[in-house]
PDB file of C-alpha atoms in Angstrom:
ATOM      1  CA  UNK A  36     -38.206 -41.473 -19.785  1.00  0.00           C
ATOM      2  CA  UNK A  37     -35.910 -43.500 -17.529  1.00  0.00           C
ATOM      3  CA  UNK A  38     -35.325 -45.709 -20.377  1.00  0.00           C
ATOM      4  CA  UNK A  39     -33.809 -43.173 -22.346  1.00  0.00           C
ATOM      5  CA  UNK A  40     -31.322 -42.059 -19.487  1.00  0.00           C
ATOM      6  CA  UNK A  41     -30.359 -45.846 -19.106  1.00  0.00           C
ATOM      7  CA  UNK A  42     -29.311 -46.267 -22.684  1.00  0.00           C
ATOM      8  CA  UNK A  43     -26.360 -43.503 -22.375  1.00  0.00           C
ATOM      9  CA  UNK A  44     -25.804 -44.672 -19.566  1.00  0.00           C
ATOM     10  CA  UNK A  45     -25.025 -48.324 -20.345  1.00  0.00           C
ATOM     11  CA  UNK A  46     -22.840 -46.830 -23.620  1.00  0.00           C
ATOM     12  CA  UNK A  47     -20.783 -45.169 -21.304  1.00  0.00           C
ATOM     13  CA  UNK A  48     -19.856 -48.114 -19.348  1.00  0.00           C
ATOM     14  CA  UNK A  49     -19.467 -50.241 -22.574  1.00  0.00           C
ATOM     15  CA  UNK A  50     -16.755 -47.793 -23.381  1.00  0.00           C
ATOM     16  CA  UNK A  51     -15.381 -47.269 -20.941  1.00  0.00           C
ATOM     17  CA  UNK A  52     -14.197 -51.242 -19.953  1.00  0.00           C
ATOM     18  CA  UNK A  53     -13.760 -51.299 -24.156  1.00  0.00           C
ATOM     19  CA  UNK A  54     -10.555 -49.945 -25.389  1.00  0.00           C
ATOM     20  CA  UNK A  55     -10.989 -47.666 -27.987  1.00  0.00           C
ATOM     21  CA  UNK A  56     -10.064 -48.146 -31.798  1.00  0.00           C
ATOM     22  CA  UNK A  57      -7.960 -45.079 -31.764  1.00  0.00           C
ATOM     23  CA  UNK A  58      -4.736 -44.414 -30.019  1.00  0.00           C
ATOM     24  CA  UNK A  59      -3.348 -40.748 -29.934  1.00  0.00           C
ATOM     25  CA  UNK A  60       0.678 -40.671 -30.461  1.00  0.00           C
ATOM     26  CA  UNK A  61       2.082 -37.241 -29.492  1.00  0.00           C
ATOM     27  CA  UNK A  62       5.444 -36.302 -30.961  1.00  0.00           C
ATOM     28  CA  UNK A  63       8.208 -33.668 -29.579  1.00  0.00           C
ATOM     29  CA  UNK A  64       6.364 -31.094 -31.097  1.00  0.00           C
ATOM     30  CA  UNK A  65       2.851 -32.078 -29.213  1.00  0.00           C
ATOM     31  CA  UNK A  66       1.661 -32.836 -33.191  1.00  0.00           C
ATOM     32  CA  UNK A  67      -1.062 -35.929 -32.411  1.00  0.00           C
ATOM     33  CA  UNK A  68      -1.665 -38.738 -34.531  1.00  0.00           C
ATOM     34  CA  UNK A  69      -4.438 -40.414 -34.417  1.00  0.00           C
ATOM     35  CA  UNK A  70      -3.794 -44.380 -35.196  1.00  0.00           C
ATOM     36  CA  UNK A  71      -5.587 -47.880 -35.358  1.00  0.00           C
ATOM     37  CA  UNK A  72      -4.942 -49.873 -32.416  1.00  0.00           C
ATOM     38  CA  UNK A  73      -4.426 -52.757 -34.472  1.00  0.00           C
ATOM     39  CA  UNK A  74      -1.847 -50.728 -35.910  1.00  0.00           C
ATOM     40  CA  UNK A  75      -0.042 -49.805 -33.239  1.00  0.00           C
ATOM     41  CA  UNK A  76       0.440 -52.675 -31.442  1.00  0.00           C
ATOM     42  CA  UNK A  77       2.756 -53.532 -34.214  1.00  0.00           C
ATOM     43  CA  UNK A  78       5.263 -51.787 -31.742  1.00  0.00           C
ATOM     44  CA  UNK A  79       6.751 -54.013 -28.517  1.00  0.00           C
ATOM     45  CA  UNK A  80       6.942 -50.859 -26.710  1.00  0.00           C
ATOM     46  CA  UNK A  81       3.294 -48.836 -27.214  1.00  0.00           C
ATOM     47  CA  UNK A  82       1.833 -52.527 -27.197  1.00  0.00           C
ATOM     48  CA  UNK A  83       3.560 -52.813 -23.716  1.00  0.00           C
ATOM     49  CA  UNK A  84       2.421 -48.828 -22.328  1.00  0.00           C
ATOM     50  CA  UNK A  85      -1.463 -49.744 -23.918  1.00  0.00           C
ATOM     51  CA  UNK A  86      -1.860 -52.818 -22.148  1.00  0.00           C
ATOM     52  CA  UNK A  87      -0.291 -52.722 -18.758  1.00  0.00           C
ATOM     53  CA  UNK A  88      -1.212 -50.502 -15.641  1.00  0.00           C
ATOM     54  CA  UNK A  89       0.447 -46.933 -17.489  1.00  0.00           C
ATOM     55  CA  UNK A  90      -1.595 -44.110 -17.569  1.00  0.00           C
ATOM     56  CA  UNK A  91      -1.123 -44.464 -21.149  1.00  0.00           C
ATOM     57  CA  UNK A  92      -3.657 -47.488 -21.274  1.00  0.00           C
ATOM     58  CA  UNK A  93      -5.981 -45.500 -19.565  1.00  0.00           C
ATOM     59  CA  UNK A  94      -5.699 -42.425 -21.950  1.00  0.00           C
ATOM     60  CA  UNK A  95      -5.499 -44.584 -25.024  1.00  0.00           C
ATOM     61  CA  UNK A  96      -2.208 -41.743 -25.657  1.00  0.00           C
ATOM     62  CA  UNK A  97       0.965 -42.134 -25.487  1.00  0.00           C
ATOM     63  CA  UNK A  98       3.408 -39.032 -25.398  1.00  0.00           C
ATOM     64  CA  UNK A  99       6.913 -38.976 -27.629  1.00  0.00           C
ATOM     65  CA  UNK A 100       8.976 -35.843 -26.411  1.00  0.00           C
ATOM     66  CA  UNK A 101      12.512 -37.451 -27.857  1.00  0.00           C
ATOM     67  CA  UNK A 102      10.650 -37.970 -31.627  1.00  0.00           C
ATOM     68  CA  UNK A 103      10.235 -35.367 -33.997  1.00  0.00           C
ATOM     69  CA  UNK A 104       7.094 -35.291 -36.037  1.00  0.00           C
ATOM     70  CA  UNK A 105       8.453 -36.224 -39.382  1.00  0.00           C
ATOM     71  CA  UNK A 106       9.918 -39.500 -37.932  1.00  0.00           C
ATOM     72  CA  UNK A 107       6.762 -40.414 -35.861  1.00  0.00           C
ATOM     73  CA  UNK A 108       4.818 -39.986 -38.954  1.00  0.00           C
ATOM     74  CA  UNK A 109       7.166 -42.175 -40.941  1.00  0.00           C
ATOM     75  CA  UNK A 110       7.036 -44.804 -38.132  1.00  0.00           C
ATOM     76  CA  UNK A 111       3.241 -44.691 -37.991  1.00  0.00           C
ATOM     77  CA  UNK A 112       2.893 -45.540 -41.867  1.00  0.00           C
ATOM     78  CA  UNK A 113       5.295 -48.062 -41.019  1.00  0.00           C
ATOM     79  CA  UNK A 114       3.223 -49.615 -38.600  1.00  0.00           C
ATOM     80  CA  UNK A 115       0.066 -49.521 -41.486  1.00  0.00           C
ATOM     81  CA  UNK A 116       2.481 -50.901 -43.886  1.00  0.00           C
ATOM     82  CA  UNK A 117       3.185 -53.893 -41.736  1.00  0.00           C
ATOM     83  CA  UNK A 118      -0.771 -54.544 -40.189  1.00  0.00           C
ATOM     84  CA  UNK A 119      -1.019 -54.269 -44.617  1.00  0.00           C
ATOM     85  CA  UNK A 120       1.731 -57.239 -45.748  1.00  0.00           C
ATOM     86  CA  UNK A 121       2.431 -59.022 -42.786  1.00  0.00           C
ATOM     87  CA  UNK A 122      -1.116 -61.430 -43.469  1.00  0.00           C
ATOM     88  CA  UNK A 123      -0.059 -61.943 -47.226  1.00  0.00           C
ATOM     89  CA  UNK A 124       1.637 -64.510 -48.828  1.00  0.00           C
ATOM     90  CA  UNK A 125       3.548 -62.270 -51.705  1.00  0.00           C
ATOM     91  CA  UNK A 126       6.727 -60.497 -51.159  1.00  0.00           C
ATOM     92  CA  UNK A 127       5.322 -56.869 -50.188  1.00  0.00           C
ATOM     93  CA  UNK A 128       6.378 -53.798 -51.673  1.00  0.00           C
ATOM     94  CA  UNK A 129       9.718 -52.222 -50.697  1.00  0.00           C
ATOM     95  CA  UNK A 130       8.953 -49.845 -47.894  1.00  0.00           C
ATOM     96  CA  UNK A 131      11.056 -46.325 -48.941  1.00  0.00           C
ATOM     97  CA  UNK A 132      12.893 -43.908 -46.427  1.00  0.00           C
ATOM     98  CA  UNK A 133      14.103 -40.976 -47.329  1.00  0.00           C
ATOM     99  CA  UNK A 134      18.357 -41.570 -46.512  1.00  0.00           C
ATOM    100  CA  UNK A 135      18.107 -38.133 -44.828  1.00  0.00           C
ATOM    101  CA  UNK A 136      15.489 -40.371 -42.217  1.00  0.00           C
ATOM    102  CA  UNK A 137      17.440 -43.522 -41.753  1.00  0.00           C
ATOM    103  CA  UNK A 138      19.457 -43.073 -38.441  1.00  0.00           C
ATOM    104  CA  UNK A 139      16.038 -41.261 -36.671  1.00  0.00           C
ATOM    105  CA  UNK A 140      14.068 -44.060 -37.598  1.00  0.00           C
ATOM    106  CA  UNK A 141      16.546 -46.600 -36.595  1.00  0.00           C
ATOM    107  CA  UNK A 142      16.935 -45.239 -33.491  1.00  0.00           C
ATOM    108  CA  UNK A 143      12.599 -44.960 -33.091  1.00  0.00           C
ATOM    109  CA  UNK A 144      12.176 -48.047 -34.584  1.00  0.00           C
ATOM    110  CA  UNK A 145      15.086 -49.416 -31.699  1.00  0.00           C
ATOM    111  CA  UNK A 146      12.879 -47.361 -29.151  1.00  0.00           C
ATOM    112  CA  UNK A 147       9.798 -48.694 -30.372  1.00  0.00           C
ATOM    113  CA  UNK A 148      10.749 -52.414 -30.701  1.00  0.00           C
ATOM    114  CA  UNK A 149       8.999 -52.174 -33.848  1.00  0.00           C
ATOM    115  CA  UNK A 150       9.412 -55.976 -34.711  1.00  0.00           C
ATOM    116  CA  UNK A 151      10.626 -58.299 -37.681  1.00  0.00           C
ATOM    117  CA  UNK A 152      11.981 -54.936 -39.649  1.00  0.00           C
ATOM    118  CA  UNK A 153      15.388 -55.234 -40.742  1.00  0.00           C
ATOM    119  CA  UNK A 154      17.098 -52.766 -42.342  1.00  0.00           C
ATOM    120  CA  UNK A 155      19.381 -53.494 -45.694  1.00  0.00           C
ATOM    121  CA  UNK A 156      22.480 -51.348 -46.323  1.00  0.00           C
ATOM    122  CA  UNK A 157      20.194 -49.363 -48.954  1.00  0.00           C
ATOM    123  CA  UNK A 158      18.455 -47.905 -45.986  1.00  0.00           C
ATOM    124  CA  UNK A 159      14.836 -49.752 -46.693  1.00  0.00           C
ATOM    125  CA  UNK A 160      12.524 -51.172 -44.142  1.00  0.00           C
ATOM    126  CA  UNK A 161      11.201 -54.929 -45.643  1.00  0.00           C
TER     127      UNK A 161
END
């Protein structure tokens, strides 16, 4: 019987000193994402808010009022796109935005320190 209380008991603990895989990015419109946490640490700035003393690294969330939900979205499969090629060898894939998108995801990706992208005069991530 006592056994079987320790067991949760120890779990709990485990998590709790264990980040967890998920991270939960809010956008303007309170829509959450849930994302890898390999995945977004891809970004200087929620790399920065996850690890040091924010209440965000506590929460495993971190809230966007200033980005709209279309953008965060489009940043997020960013981010996968990046944790995807950046370990290969091969050229990857050209990464598209919409032209509509390009200056709100400039200025998230400038927010977001979202690193090595650069941006080509066709408006494409790579």
């Amino acid at each position: 019987e006592s056994m079987a209380l320790m067991v949760p008991e120890r779990a709990t603990m485990a998590a709790a000193k264990e980040p967890s895989k998920w991270v939960k990015l809010i956008s303007q419109e309170q829509h959450v994402f849930y994302v890898d946490r390999e995945a977004a640490m891809i970004s200087g700035t929620i790399k920065a808010m996850l690890s040091g003393g924010f209440m965000e690294s506590k929460e495993s969330e971190v809230q966007f009022p200033e980005i709209k939900s279309a953008v965060l979205e489009k940043v997020i499969q960013y981010l996968y796109y990046k944790m995807k090629y950046s370990r290969g060898s091969q050229a990857p894939p050209e990464f598209e935005i919409e032209p509509e998108m390009a200056l709100y995801l400039l200025m998230a990706a400038n927010y977001l320190a979202a690193d090595s992208g650069s941006i080509s005069n066709s408006g494409d991530i790579s």
